[in-house]
Coordinates of C-alpha atoms in Angstrom, one line a residue:
X96 CA 185.2 28.8 141.0
X97 CA 183.2 32.1 141.7
X98 CA 180.8 32.6 138.9
X99 CA 181.8 36.3 138.5
X100 CA 185.4 35.4 137.5
X101 CA 184.3 32.8 134.7
X102 CA 185.2 33.4 131.5
X103 CA 182.2 34.1 129.1
X104 CA 182.5 33.2 125.4
X105 CA 179.9 34.9 122.7
X106 CA 180.7 33.6 119.1
X107 CA 184.7 33.8 118.8
X108 CA 185.2 36.1 121.4
X109 CA 185.8 35.1 125.1
X110 CA 185.9 37.7 127.9
X111 CA 187.8 36.5 131.0
X112 CA 185.3 37.3 133.5
X113 CA 181.8 38.3 134.0
X114 CA 182.7 42.2 135.8
X115 CA 181.8 44.4 132.8
X116 CA 181.7 48.4 132.9
X117 CA 179.0 50.0 131.7
X118 CA 179.0 52.9 129.1
X119 CA 179.0 55.9 130.8
X120 CA 179.7 59.4 128.8
X121 CA 182.3 61.5 130.0
X122 CA 181.5 64.9 127.9
X123 CA 185.2 65.4 127.6
X124 CA 185.7 65.6 123.6
X125 CA 186.1 68.8 121.7
X126 CA 182.6 70.5 120.3
X127 CA 184.1 71.5 117.2
X128 CA 187.1 71.5 114.5
X129 CA 189.3 68.6 113.5
X130 CA 189.4 66.7 116.9
X131 CA 185.6 67.0 117.1
X132 CA 184.3 63.7 118.6
X133 CA 187.7 62.4 119.1
X134 CA 188.9 60.8 122.1
X135 CA 191.4 62.9 124.5
X136 CA 194.0 62.0 126.9
X137 CA 190.9 61.8 129.7
X138 CA 189.2 59.2 128.0
X139 CA 192.4 57.0 127.5
X140 CA 193.2 57.6 131.5
X141 CA 189.5 56.7 132.0
X142 CA 189.6 53.4 130.1
X143 CA 193.2 52.5 131.0
X144 CA 192.7 52.6 134.6
X145 CA 189.6 50.3 134.9
X146 CA 191.6 47.7 132.4
X147 CA 194.2 48.0 134.6
X148 CA 192.0 47.0 137.7
X149 CA 190.7 43.9 136.0
X150 CA 187.4 44.6 134.3
X151 CA 186.8 41.8 131.8
X152 CA 184.7 44.1 129.2
X153 CA 184.6 47.8 128.9
X154 CA 181.9 49.4 126.7
X155 CA 183.1 52.5 125.7
X156 CA 180.6 55.3 126.1
X157 CA 177.6 56.5 123.7
X158 CA 179.6 57.1 120.7
X159 CA 177.8 59.2 118.1
X160 CA 177.2 57.8 114.5
X161 CA 177.2 61.1 113.2
X162 CA 177.5 65.0 114.6
X163 CA 173.8 65.2 114.8
X164 CA 173.3 62.2 117.0
X165 CA 175.5 63.5 119.9
X166 CA 173.9 63.9 123.2
X167 CA 176.1 67.0 124.0
X168 CA 178.6 68.7 121.7
X169 CA 181.1 67.2 123.9
X170 CA 180.5 63.5 122.9
X171 CA 182.4 61.2 121.1
X172 CA 181.8 60.2 117.4
X173 CA 182.8 57.6 115.1
X174 CA 182.0 59.1 111.5
X175 CA 185.7 60.0 110.6
X176 CA 189.2 59.0 110.2
X177 CA 190.5 60.9 112.9
X178 CA 188.1 59.6 115.5
X179 CA 189.0 56.0 114.4
X180 CA 192.8 56.8 114.6
X181 CA 192.5 57.9 118.4
X182 CA 190.2 55.1 119.3
X183 CA 193.0 52.7 118.3
X184 CA 195.1 53.9 121.2
X185 CA 192.5 53.2 123.6
X186 CA 191.9 49.7 122.5
X187 CA 195.5 48.5 121.9
X188 CA 195.8 49.4 125.6
X189 CA 192.3 47.6 126.7
X190 CA 193.9 44.5 124.7
X191 CA 197.3 44.4 126.4
X192 CA 195.8 44.3 129.8
X193 CA 193.6 41.3 128.7
X194 CA 190.5 43.4 128.9
X195 CA 187.9 43.1 125.7
X196 CA 187.1 46.5 124.4
X197 CA 183.4 47.2 123.2
X198 CA 182.0 50.3 122.0
X199 CA 178.2 51.6 122.0
X200 CA 177.0 53.1 118.9
X201 CA 174.2 55.7 119.4
X202 CA 172.0 58.5 118.2
X203 CA 170.4 60.4 120.9
X204 CA 167.3 61.8 118.6
X205 CA 165.2 64.2 120.3
X206 CA 167.6 64.1 123.4
X207 CA 170.4 65.8 121.7
X208 CA 172.0 69.1 121.5
X209 CA 172.2 69.4 125.2
X210 CA 174.7 71.2 127.7
X211 CA 177.1 68.6 129.8
X212 CA 175.6 67.5 132.9
X213 CA 177.9 69.5 135.4
X214 CA 176.4 72.7 133.4
X215 CA 173.0 71.9 133.8
X216 CA 172.1 69.5 130.8
X217 CA 169.9 72.2 129.4
X218 CA 169.5 72.1 125.7
X219 CA 171.7 74.4 123.7
X220 CA 171.6 76.0 120.3
X221 CA 174.4 77.4 117.9
X222 CA 175.4 79.8 120.6
X223 CA 176.4 76.5 122.4
X224 CA 177.8 74.7 119.4
X225 CA 174.3 73.0 119.3
X226 CA 171.7 72.0 116.7
X227 CA 167.7 71.4 116.4
X228 CA 167.4 67.4 117.4
X229 CA 165.3 65.1 115.1
X230 CA 162.8 62.3 116.2
X231 CA 160.0 59.6 115.0
X232 CA 157.7 62.4 116.0
X233 CA 157.6 66.2 116.4
X234 CA 157.4 65.8 120.3
X235 CA 159.8 67.3 122.6
X236 CA 161.2 65.3 125.8
X237 CA 159.8 68.0 128.2
X238 CA 159.1 71.5 128.3
X239 CA 162.7 72.5 128.4
X240 CA 163.5 70.5 125.1
X241 CA 162.7 72.1 121.3
X242 CA 160.3 70.8 119.4
X243 CA 162.4 68.2 117.3
X244 CA 162.2 67.8 113.4
X245 CA 160.3 64.8 112.3
X246 CA 162.5 62.3 110.5
X247 CA 161.5 61.6 106.6
X248 CA 161.5 58.0 105.3
X249 CA 164.8 59.1 103.4
X250 CA 166.2 60.7 106.3
X251 CA 165.7 57.1 108.3
X252 CA 167.4 55.4 105.8
X253 CA 170.5 57.6 105.9
X254 CA 171.0 57.1 109.8
X255 CA 170.5 53.2 109.5
X256 CA 173.6 53.5 106.9
X257 CA 175.6 55.9 109.6
X258 CA 175.3 53.0 112.0
X259 CA 176.7 50.6 109.8
X260 CA 179.4 53.1 108.6
X261 CA 180.5 53.6 112.1
X262 CA 180.4 49.9 112.9
X263 CA 182.9 49.3 110.1
X264 CA 185.2 52.2 111.9
X265 CA 184.7 50.6 115.3
X266 CA 186.3 47.4 113.6
X267 CA 189.0 49.5 112.0
X268 CA 189.7 50.9 115.7
X269 CA 190.3 47.4 117.3
X270 CA 186.6 46.9 119.1
X271 CA 185.9 43.3 119.6
X272 CA 182.2 44.1 120.5
X273 CA 179.8 46.5 119.3
X274 CA 176.5 47.7 121.7
X275 CA 173.6 49.4 119.5
X276 CA 172.1 51.8 122.0
X277 CA 168.3 51.3 121.9
X278 CA 167.5 52.5 125.4
X279 CA 167.0 55.7 127.6
X280 CA 165.3 58.0 125.2
X281 CA 167.7 58.3 122.7
X282 CA 166.7 57.8 119.0
X283 CA 165.9 53.7 118.5
X284 CA 164.1 54.1 122.2
X285 CA 162.0 56.9 120.8
X286 CA 161.0 54.6 117.9
X287 CA 160.1 51.4 119.7
X288 CA 157.7 53.4 122.1
X289 CA 154.5 54.6 121.3
X290 CA 154.9 57.3 124.0
X291 CA 157.1 59.1 121.7
X292 CA 156.4 57.4 118.1
X293 CA 153.2 58.8 116.7
X294 CA 153.9 58.1 113.1
X295 CA 151.4 56.7 110.8
X296 CA 153.7 55.3 108.0
X297 CA 155.4 51.7 108.2
X298 CA 157.4 53.0 111.1
X299 CA 154.8 53.6 113.6
X300 CA 151.5 52.3 115.1
X301 CA 152.0 48.5 115.5
X302 CA 154.8 46.5 117.1
X303 CA 156.1 45.4 114.0
X304 CA 156.3 49.1 112.6
X305 CA 157.8 50.8 115.8
X306 CA 160.3 48.1 115.7
X307 CA 161.4 48.0 112.3
X308 CA 163.9 50.8 112.7
X309 CA 165.8 49.1 115.3
X310 CA 165.6 45.8 113.2
X311 CA 166.9 47.8 110.4
X312 CA 170.1 49.3 112.2
X313 CA 170.6 45.6 113.8
X314 CA 170.5 44.2 110.2
X315 CA 172.7 46.8 108.7
X316 CA 175.4 46.7 111.6
X317 CA 175.3 42.6 111.6
X318 CA 175.8 42.7 107.9
X319 CA 179.5 44.8 108.2
X320 CA 180.3 43.2 111.6
X321 CA 182.3 40.0 111.4
X322 CA 180.3 36.7 111.8
X323 CA 183.0 36.1 114.5
X324 CA 182.4 38.8 116.9
X325 CA 179.6 39.4 118.9
X326 CA 176.9 42.3 118.8
X327 CA 174.8 43.8 121.8
X328 CA 171.9 45.8 121.8
X329 CA 170.8 47.9 125.2
X330 CA 167.1 48.1 125.9
X331 CA 165.0 50.1 128.3
X332 CA 162.7 47.3 129.6
X333 CA 160.5 49.6 131.2
X334 CA 159.6 53.4 130.8
X335 CA 157.8 53.2 134.3
X336 CA 154.4 54.3 133.0
X337 CA 151.3 52.7 134.3
X338 CA 150.4 50.2 131.7
X339 CA 151.8 52.8 128.9
X340 CA 154.7 52.7 126.8
X341 CA 156.9 50.5 125.8
X342 CA 156.4 47.5 128.9
X343 CA 158.4 44.4 129.9
X344 CA 156.2 41.9 127.7
X345 CA 157.4 44.2 124.9
X346 CA 161.2 43.7 125.9
X347 CA 160.8 39.9 126.1
X348 CA 158.9 39.8 122.7
X349 CA 161.7 42.2 121.3
X350 CA 164.2 39.7 122.5
X351 CA 163.6 37.2 120.6
X352 CA 163.4 38.9 117.5
X353 CA 166.6 40.5 118.5
X354 CA 168.2 37.3 118.9
X355 CA 167.0 35.9 115.3
X356 CA 168.7 38.9 113.8
X357 CA 171.9 38.2 115.0
X358 CA 172.3 40.2 118.3
X359 CA 174.2 38.0 121.0
X360 CA 173.5 40.0 124.2
X361 CA 170.7 42.2 125.3
X362 CA 172.0 44.9 128.3
X363 CA 169.0 45.5 130.0
X364 CA 168.5 49.0 131.4
X365 CA 165.4 50.9 132.1
X366 CA 163.6 54.0 131.8
X367 CA 165.0 57.4 130.1
X368 CA 162.3 58.1 127.4
X369 CA 159.4 59.6 129.8
X370 CA 159.9 62.9 131.7
X371 CA 159.2 63.1 135.1
X372 CA 158.3 59.6 136.1
X373 CA 158.9 58.1 139.3
X374 CA 161.4 55.2 139.4
X375 CA 161.9 53.0 142.4
X376 CA 165.4 52.7 142.5
X377 CA 167.0 50.1 145.3
X378 CA 170.2 47.8 145.1
X379 CA 169.7 45.6 141.9
X380 CA 166.4 47.2 140.8
X381 CA 166.7 46.1 137.2
X382 CA 167.9 42.8 137.6
X383 CA 164.4 41.1 137.6
X384 CA 163.9 42.7 134.1
X385 CA 167.0 40.8 132.7
X386 CA 166.0 37.7 134.5
X387 CA 162.9 37.5 132.8
X388 CA 164.5 38.1 129.1
X389 CA 166.7 35.2 130.3
X390 CA 164.3 32.9 131.4
X391 CA 161.7 33.5 128.6
X392 CA 163.9 34.2 125.6
X393 CA 167.0 32.3 124.2
X394 CA 169.0 35.8 124.4
X395 CA 171.8 35.7 127.2
X396 CA 171.5 39.1 129.1
X397 CA 174.0 41.4 131.3
X398 CA 172.3 43.2 134.3
X399 CA 173.1 47.0 135.3
X400 CA 171.7 49.1 138.3
X401 CA 172.9 49.9 141.5
X402 CA 175.1 46.5 141.1
X403 CA 177.9 47.4 143.8
X404 CA 178.6 44.5 146.1
X405 CA 180.8 41.5 145.1
X406 CA 178.5 39.1 146.9
X407 CA 175.4 40.6 145.4
X408 CA 177.2 40.6 141.8
X409 CA 178.1 37.1 142.5
X410 CA 174.5 35.9 143.5
X411 CA 173.0 37.6 140.7
X412 CA 175.1 35.2 138.5
X413 CA 174.8 32.1 140.6
X414 CA 170.8 32.3 140.7
X415 CA 170.9 32.6 137.0
X416 CA 169.3 36.1 136.6
X417 CA 172.2 37.3 134.3
X418 CA 175.3 35.9 132.3
X419 CA 177.1 39.1 133.4
X420 CA 176.9 42.2 135.4
X421 CA 177.6 45.7 134.1
X422 CA 179.1 48.4 136.9
X423 CA 178.4 52.2 136.2
X424 CA 179.0 54.3 139.1
X425 CA 180.8 52.1 141.2
X426 CA 183.5 51.2 138.8
X427 CA 183.8 55.3 138.8
X428 CA 184.0 55.5 142.2
X429 CA 186.7 52.2 142.4
X430 CA 188.7 51.5 138.9
X431 CA 189.9 48.4 140.9
X432 CA 186.5 46.8 141.6
X433 CA 187.1 43.7 139.8
X434 CA 190.4 43.0 141.6
X435 CA 189.1 43.5 145.1
X436 CA 185.9 41.6 144.3
X437 CA 188.3 38.7 142.9
X438 CA 190.2 39.0 146.3
X439 CA 186.6 38.6 148.2
X440 CA 185.4 35.9 146.1
X441 CA 188.4 33.8 145.8
X442 CA 188.6 34.4 141.8
X443 CA 191.4 35.9 139.7
X444 CA 192.1 38.7 137.1
X445 CA 194.8 39.8 135.3
X446 CA 197.2 42.1 137.3
X447 CA 199.5 44.5 135.7
X448 CA 203.2 43.5 136.4
X449 CA 203.6 47.0 137.9
X450 CA 200.9 46.5 140.2
X451 CA 201.9 43.2 141.5
X452 CA 202.9 44.3 144.7
X453 CA 199.2 45.6 145.5
X454 CA 197.8 41.8 145.3

């Protein structure tokens, strides 16, 4: 059997194959009003198409734990009942197609309050439904971004509670897996990295202090998330800074700590916390970081980053470099990628009755 189409079980959840959809923001929710942060028909059609295409696991895009935690005013959120109810429509459909529904919980930190990418992605103020971002330290992401407010210890504790509350709502909305977003320069990543965390209290300085907030979030979410359901964590394994910032060695060390705190899989990405760095992108360029974590720790991993071909994905798994692959842009281009890959590799995926004539 193709390794790409073998089931994968974590705790009591079995994912039917190793073709997973990476979280990708759609920036398509209402920016304000009673429907703010709730998924729309666009979100339903977007995720439903990939489930009908045979994707084994779909990680719903970065979903903010508070209004202040959104990347843009148009992000999804999970801080009220309206959002919870609207997400149930998506999880019901995904589950009916045999796809495991997951959701990424996030806080954007100093990279919050920006315009949609196709509108330029620049920071927005109150005139654009925006707000002043918060961060571990009063350091802007780049020259375009405002200086964020430095979080107090009480505010940090409040955000930890917001992650836990969002996890409870994710369970009520029908999700089987929660992923904590600790990558790409958003709030948790900002705390992890000495590049963005210049605090001198118990949340800054040493590795132990810089990882404290992330582990508090993990513990708070794990406490309310059922023992039979998996918890993922997404990390930027490197910031692509020469001998600076958060490093691959830090990632390996932290992966073991996350595993000890109840994280079941590390979603390994890179970059996003340092502006203007050169990233040597090429097919599978982030896979070696996932492979190292898998080799040196007990943590299962998913690899991501310019994985586009069925044989390429199969080789990553067959070589033991990852336990699953997360596809991003390729699934935007081809919602039925999993079905096409199964045909190429001799695997099997769920095909809706209505699509059987296409097999």
